[in-house]
Coordinates of N, CA and C in Angstrom, one line a residue:
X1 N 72.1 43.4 54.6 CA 71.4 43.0 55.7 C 70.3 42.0 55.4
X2 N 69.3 42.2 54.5 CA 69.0 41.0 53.6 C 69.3 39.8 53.7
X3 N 70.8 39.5 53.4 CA 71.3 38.1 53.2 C 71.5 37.5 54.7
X4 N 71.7 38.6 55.4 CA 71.8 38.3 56.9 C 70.7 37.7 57.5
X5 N 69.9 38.2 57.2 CA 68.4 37.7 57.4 C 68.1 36.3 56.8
X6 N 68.2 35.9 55.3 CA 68.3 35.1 54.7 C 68.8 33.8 55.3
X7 N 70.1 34.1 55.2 CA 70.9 33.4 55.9 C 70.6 32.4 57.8
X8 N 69.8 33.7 58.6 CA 69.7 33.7 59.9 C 68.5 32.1 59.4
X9 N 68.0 32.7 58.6 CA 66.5 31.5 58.5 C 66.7 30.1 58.3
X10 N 67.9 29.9 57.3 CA 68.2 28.7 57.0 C 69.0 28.5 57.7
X11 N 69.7 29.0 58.9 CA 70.4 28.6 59.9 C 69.4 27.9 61.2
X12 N 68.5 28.8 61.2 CA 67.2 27.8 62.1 C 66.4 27.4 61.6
X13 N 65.9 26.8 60.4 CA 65.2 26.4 59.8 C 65.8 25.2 58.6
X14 N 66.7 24.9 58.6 CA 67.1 24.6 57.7 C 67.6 23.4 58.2
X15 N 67.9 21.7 57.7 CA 67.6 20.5 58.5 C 69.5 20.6 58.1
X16 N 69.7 20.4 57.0 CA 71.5 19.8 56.5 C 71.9 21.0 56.1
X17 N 71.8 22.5 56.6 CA 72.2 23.7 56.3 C 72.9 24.5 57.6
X18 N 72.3 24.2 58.3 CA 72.1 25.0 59.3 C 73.5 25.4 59.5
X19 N 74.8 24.6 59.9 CA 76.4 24.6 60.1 C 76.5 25.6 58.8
X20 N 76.6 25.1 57.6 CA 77.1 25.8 56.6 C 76.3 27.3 56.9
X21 N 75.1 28.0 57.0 CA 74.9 28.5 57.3 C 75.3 29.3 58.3
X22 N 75.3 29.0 59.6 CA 76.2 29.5 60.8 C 77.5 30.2 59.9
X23 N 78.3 29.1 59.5 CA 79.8 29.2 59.3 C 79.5 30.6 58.0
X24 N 78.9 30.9 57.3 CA 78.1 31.5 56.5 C 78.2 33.2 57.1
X25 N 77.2 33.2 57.9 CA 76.9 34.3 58.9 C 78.3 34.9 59.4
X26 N 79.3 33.7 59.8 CA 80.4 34.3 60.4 C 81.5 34.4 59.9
X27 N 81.2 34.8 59.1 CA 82.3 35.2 57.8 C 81.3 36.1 57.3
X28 N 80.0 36.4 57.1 CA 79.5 37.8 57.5 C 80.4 38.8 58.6
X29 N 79.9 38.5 59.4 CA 80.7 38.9 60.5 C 81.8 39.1 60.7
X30 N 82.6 38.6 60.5 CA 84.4 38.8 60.2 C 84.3 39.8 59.2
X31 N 83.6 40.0 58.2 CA 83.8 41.0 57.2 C 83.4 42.4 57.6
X32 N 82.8 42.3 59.0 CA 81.7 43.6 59.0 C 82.1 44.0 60.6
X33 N 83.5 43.1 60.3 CA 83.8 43.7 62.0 C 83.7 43.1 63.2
X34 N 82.6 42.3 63.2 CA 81.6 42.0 64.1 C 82.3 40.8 64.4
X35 N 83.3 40.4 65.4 CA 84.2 39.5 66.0 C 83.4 38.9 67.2
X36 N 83.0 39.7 67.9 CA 82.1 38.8 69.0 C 81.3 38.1 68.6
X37 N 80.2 38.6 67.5 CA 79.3 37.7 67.1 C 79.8 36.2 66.3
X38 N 80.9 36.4 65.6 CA 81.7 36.0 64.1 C 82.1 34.7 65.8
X39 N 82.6 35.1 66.5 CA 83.2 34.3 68.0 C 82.0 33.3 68.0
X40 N 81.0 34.3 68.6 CA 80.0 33.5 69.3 C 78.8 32.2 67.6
X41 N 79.0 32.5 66.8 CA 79.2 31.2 65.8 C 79.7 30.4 65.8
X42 N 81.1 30.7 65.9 CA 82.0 29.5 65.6 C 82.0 28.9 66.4
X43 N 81.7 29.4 67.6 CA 81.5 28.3 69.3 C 80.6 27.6 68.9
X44 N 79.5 27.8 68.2 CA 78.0 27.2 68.6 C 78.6 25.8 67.4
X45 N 79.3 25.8 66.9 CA 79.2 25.0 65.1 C 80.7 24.0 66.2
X46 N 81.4 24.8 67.0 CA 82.4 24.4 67.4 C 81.9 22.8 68.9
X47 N 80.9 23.3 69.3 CA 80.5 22.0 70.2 C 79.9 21.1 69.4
X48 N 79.2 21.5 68.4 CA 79.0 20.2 67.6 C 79.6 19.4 67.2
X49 N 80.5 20.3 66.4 CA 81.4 19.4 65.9 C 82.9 19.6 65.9
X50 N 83.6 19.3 66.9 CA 84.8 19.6 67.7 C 85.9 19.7 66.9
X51 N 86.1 18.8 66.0 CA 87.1 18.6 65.5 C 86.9 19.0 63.4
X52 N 85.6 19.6 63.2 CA 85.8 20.4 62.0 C 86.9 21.7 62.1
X53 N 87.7 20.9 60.7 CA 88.9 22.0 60.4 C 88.5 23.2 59.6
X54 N 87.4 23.0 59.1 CA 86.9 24.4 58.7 C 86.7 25.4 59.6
X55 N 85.8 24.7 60.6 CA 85.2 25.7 61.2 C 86.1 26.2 62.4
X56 N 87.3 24.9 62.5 CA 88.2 25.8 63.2 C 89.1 26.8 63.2
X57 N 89.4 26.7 61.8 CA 90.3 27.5 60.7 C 89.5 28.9 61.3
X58 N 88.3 29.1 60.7 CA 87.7 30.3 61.1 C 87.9 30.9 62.6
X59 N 87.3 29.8 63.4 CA 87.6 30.1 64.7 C 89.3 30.7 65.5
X60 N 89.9 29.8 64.6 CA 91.2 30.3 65.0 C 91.4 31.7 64.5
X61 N 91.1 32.0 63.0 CA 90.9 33.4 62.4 C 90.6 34.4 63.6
X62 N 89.1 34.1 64.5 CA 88.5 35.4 65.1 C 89.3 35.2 66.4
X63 N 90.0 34.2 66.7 CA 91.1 34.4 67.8 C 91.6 35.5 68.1
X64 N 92.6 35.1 67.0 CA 93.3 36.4 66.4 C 93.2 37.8 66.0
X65 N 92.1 38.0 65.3 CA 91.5 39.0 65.4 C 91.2 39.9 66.6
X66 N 90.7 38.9 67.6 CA 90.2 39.5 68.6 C 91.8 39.6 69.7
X67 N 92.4 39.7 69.6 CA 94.1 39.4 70.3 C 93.5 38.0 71.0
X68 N 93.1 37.4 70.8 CA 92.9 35.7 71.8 C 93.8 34.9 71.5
X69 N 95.5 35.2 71.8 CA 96.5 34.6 70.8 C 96.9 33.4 71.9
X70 N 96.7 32.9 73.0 CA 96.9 31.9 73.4 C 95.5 30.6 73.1
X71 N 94.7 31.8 73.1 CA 92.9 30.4 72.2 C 93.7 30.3 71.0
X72 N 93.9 31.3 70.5 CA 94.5 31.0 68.9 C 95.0 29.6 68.7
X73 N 96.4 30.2 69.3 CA 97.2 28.8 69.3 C 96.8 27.6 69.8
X74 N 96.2 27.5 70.6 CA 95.2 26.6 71.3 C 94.2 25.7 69.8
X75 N 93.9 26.4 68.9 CA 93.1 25.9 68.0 C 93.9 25.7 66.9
X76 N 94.9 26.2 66.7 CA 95.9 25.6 65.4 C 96.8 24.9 66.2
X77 N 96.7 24.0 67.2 CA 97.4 23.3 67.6 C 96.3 21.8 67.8
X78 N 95.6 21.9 67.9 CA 94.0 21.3 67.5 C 94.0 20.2 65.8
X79 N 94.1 21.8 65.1 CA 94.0 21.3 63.7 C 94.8 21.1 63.6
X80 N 96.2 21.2 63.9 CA 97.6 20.4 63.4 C 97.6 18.9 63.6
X81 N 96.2 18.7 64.8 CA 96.7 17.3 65.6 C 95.5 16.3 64.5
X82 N 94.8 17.0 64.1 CA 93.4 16.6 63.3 C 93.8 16.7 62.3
X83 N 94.5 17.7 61.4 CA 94.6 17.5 59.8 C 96.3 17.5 60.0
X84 N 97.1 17.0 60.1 CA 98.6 17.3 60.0 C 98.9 18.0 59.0
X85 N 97.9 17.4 57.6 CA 99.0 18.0 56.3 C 97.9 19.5 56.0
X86 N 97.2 19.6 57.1 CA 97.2 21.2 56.4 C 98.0 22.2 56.4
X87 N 98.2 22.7 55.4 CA 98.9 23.7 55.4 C 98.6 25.7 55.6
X88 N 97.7 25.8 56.0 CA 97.1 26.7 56.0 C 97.2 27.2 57.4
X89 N 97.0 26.0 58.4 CA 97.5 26.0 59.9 C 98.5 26.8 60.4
X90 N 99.6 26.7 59.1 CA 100.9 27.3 59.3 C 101.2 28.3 59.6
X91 N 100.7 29.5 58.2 CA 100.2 30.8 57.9 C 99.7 31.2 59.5
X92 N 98.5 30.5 59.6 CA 97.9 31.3 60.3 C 98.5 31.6 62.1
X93 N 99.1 30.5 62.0 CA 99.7 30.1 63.5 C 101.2 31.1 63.5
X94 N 101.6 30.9 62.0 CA 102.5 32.3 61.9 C 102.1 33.8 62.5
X95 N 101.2 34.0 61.9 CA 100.1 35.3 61.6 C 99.9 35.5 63.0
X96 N 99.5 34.3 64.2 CA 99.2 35.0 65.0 C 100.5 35.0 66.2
X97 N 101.4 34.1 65.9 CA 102.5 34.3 66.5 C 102.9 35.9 66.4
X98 N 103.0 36.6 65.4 CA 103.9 37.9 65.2 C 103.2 38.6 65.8
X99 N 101.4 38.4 65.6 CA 100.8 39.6 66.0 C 100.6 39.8 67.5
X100 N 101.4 38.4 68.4 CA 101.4 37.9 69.8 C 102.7 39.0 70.2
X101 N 103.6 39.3 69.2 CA 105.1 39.9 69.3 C 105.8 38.9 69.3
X102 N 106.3 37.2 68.9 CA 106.8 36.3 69.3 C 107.5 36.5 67.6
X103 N 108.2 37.4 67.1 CA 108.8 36.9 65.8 C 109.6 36.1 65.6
X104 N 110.3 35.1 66.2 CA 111.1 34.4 66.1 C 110.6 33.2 65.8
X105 N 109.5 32.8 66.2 CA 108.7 31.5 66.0 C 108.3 31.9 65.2
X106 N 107.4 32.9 64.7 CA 106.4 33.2 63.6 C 107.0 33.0 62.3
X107 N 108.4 33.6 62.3 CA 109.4 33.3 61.5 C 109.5 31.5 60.9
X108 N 109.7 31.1 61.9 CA 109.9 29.7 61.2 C 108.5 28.4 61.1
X109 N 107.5 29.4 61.5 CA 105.9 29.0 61.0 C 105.8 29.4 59.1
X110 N 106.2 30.6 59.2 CA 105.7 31.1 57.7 C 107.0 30.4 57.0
X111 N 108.6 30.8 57.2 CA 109.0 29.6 56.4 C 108.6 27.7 56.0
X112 N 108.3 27.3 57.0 CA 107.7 26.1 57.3 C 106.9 26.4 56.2
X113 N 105.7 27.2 56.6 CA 104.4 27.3 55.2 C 105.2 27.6 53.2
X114 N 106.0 28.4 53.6 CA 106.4 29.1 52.0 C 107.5 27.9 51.2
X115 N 107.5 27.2 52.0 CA 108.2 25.5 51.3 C 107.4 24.6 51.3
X116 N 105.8 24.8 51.3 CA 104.6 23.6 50.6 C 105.3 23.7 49.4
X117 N 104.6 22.7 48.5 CA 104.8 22.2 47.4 C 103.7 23.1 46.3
X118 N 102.5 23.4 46.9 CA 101.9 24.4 46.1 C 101.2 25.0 46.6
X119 N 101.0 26.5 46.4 CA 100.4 27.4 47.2 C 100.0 28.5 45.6
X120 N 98.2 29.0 45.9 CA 98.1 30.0 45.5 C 99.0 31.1 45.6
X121 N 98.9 32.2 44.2 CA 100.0 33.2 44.7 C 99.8 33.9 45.5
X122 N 98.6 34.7 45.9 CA 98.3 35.4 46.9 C 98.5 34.8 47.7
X123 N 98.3 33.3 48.5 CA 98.8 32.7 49.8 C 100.1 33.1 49.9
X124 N 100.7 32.6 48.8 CA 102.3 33.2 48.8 C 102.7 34.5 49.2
X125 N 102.4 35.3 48.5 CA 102.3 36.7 48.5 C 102.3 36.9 50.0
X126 N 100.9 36.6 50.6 CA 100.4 37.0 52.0 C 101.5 36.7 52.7
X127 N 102.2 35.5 52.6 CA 103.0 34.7 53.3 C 103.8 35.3 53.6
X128 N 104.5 35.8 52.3 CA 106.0 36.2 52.3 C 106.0 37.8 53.0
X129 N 104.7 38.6 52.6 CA 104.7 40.0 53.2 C 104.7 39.6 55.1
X130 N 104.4 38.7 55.4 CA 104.4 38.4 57.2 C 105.7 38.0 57.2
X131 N 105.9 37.2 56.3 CA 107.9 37.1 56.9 C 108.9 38.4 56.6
X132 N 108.0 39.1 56.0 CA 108.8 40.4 55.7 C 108.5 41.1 57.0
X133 N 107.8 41.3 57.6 CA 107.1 41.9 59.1 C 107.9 41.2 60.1
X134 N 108.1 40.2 60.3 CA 108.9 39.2 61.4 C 110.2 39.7 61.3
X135 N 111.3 39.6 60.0 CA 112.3 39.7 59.5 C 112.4 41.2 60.0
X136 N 111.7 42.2 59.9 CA 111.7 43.7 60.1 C 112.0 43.7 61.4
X137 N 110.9 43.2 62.4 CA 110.5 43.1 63.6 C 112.2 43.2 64.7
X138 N 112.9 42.0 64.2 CA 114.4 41.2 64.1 C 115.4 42.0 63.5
X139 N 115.2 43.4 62.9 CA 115.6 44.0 62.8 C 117.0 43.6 61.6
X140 N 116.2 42.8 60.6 CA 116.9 42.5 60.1 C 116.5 42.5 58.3
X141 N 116.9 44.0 58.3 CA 116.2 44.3 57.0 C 116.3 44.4 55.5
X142 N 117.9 43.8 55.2 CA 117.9 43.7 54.4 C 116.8 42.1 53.1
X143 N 116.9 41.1 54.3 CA 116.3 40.2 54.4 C 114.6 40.9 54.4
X144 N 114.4 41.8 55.3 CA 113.1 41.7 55.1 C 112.7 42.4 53.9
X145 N 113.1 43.1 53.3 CA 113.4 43.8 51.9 C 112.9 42.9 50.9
X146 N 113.8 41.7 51.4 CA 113.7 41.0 50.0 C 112.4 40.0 50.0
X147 N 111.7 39.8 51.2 CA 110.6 39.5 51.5 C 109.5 39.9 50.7
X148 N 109.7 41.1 51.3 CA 108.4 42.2 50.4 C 108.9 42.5 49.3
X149 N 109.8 42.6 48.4 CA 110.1 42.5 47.5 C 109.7 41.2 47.0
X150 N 109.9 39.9 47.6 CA 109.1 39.2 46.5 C 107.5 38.5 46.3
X151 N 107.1 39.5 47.6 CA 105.7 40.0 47.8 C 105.1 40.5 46.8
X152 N 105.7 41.5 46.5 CA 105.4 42.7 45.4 C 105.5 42.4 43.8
X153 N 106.7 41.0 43.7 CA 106.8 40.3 42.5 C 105.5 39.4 42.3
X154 N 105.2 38.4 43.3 CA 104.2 37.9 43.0 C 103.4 38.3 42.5
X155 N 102.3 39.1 43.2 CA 101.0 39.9 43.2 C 100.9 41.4 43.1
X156 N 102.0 42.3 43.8 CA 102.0 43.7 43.5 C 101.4 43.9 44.9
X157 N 101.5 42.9 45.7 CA 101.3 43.0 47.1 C 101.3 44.5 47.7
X158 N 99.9 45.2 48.0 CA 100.1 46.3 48.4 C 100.9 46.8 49.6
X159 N 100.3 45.7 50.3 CA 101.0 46.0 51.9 C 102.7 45.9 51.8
X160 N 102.6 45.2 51.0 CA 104.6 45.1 51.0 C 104.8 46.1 50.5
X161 N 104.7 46.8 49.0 CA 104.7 48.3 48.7 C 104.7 48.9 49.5
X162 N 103.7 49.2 50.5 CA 104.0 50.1 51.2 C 105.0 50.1 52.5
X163 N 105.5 48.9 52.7 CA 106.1 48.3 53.8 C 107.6 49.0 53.2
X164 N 108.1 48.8 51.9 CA 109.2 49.2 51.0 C 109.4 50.8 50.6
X165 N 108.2 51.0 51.0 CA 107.9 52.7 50.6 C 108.5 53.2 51.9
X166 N 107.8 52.9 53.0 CA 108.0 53.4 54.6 C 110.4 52.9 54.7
X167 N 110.2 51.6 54.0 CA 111.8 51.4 54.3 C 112.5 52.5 53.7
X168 N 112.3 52.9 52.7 CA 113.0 53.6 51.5 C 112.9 55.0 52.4
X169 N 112.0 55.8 52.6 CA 111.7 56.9 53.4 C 112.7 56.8 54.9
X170 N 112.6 56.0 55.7 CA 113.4 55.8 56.8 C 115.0 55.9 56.6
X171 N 114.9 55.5 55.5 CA 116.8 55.6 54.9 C 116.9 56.8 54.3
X172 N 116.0 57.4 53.9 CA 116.5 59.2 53.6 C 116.7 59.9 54.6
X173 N 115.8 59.5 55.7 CA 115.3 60.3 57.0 C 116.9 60.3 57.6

């Protein structure tokens, strides 16, 4: 709470801080739950400056979070039109497609993303455990097996473990 504090000062007090700050705070906030507030940041950073892909990245993030999956998309459709070559847009527009129930799109968002040319492995990782969730979803699971399976190669992807653990159990059942 401290840094919260800290942070709150150089956000109004602070001349070439203040954004980073905000954006700062709300990623406090995302961490601690606090989606309305984590929301009501990224708005304030968001009229300023309309078309920062950081700060819309985030924004899109508490979308989602918050089920706001047509703002969502609304804002990775934004930064797709502003940064084309990011790739990060992808993931996330995936991410919130599936969690909209729309697996069929989400599907060929995260493929789209898992054929960049380089991606940290945990991006990867992440990536592939959501195409393993879509693929499930679709009811199509030997495919999604192999998803989380190469979730679990990457990084030892927890969520996929256990995604593999719950498969494995369902076929004894």
């Amino acid at each position: 709470e401290e840094g919260m504090a800290e942070m709150a000062i150089v956000e109004t007090d602070g001349i070439f801080l203040s954004m980073p700050a905000t954006l700062s705070i709300a990623f406090a906030n995302i961490q601690m739950r606090q989606l309305k507030q984590a929301n009501t940041n990224v708005r304030r950073i968001a009229r300023a400056y309309p078309d920062n892909v950081i700060n819309n990245l985030v924004l899109g993030q508490v979308q989602t979070y918050r089920r706001r999956y047509d703002d969502a998309l609304e804002t990775w459709d934004r930064i797709a039109t502003v940064a084309p070559d990011n790739k990060r847009v992808r993931y996330w527009r995936g991410l919130t497609l599936l969690r909209s129930g729309n697996s069929e799109a989400a599907l060929a968002e995260l493929q789209t993303y898992l054929q960049s040319e380089y991606l940290e492995d945990w991006h990867r990782s992440a990536a592939q455990y959501r195409l393993g969730q879509a693929l499930y979803r679709q009811e199509r699971f030997s495919e999604a097996w192999q998803a989380y399976k190469e979730a679990d190669r990457i990084d030892s992807h927890k969520g996929a473990r256990a995604a593999m653990d719950r498969m494995r159990k369902r076929k004894r059942d």
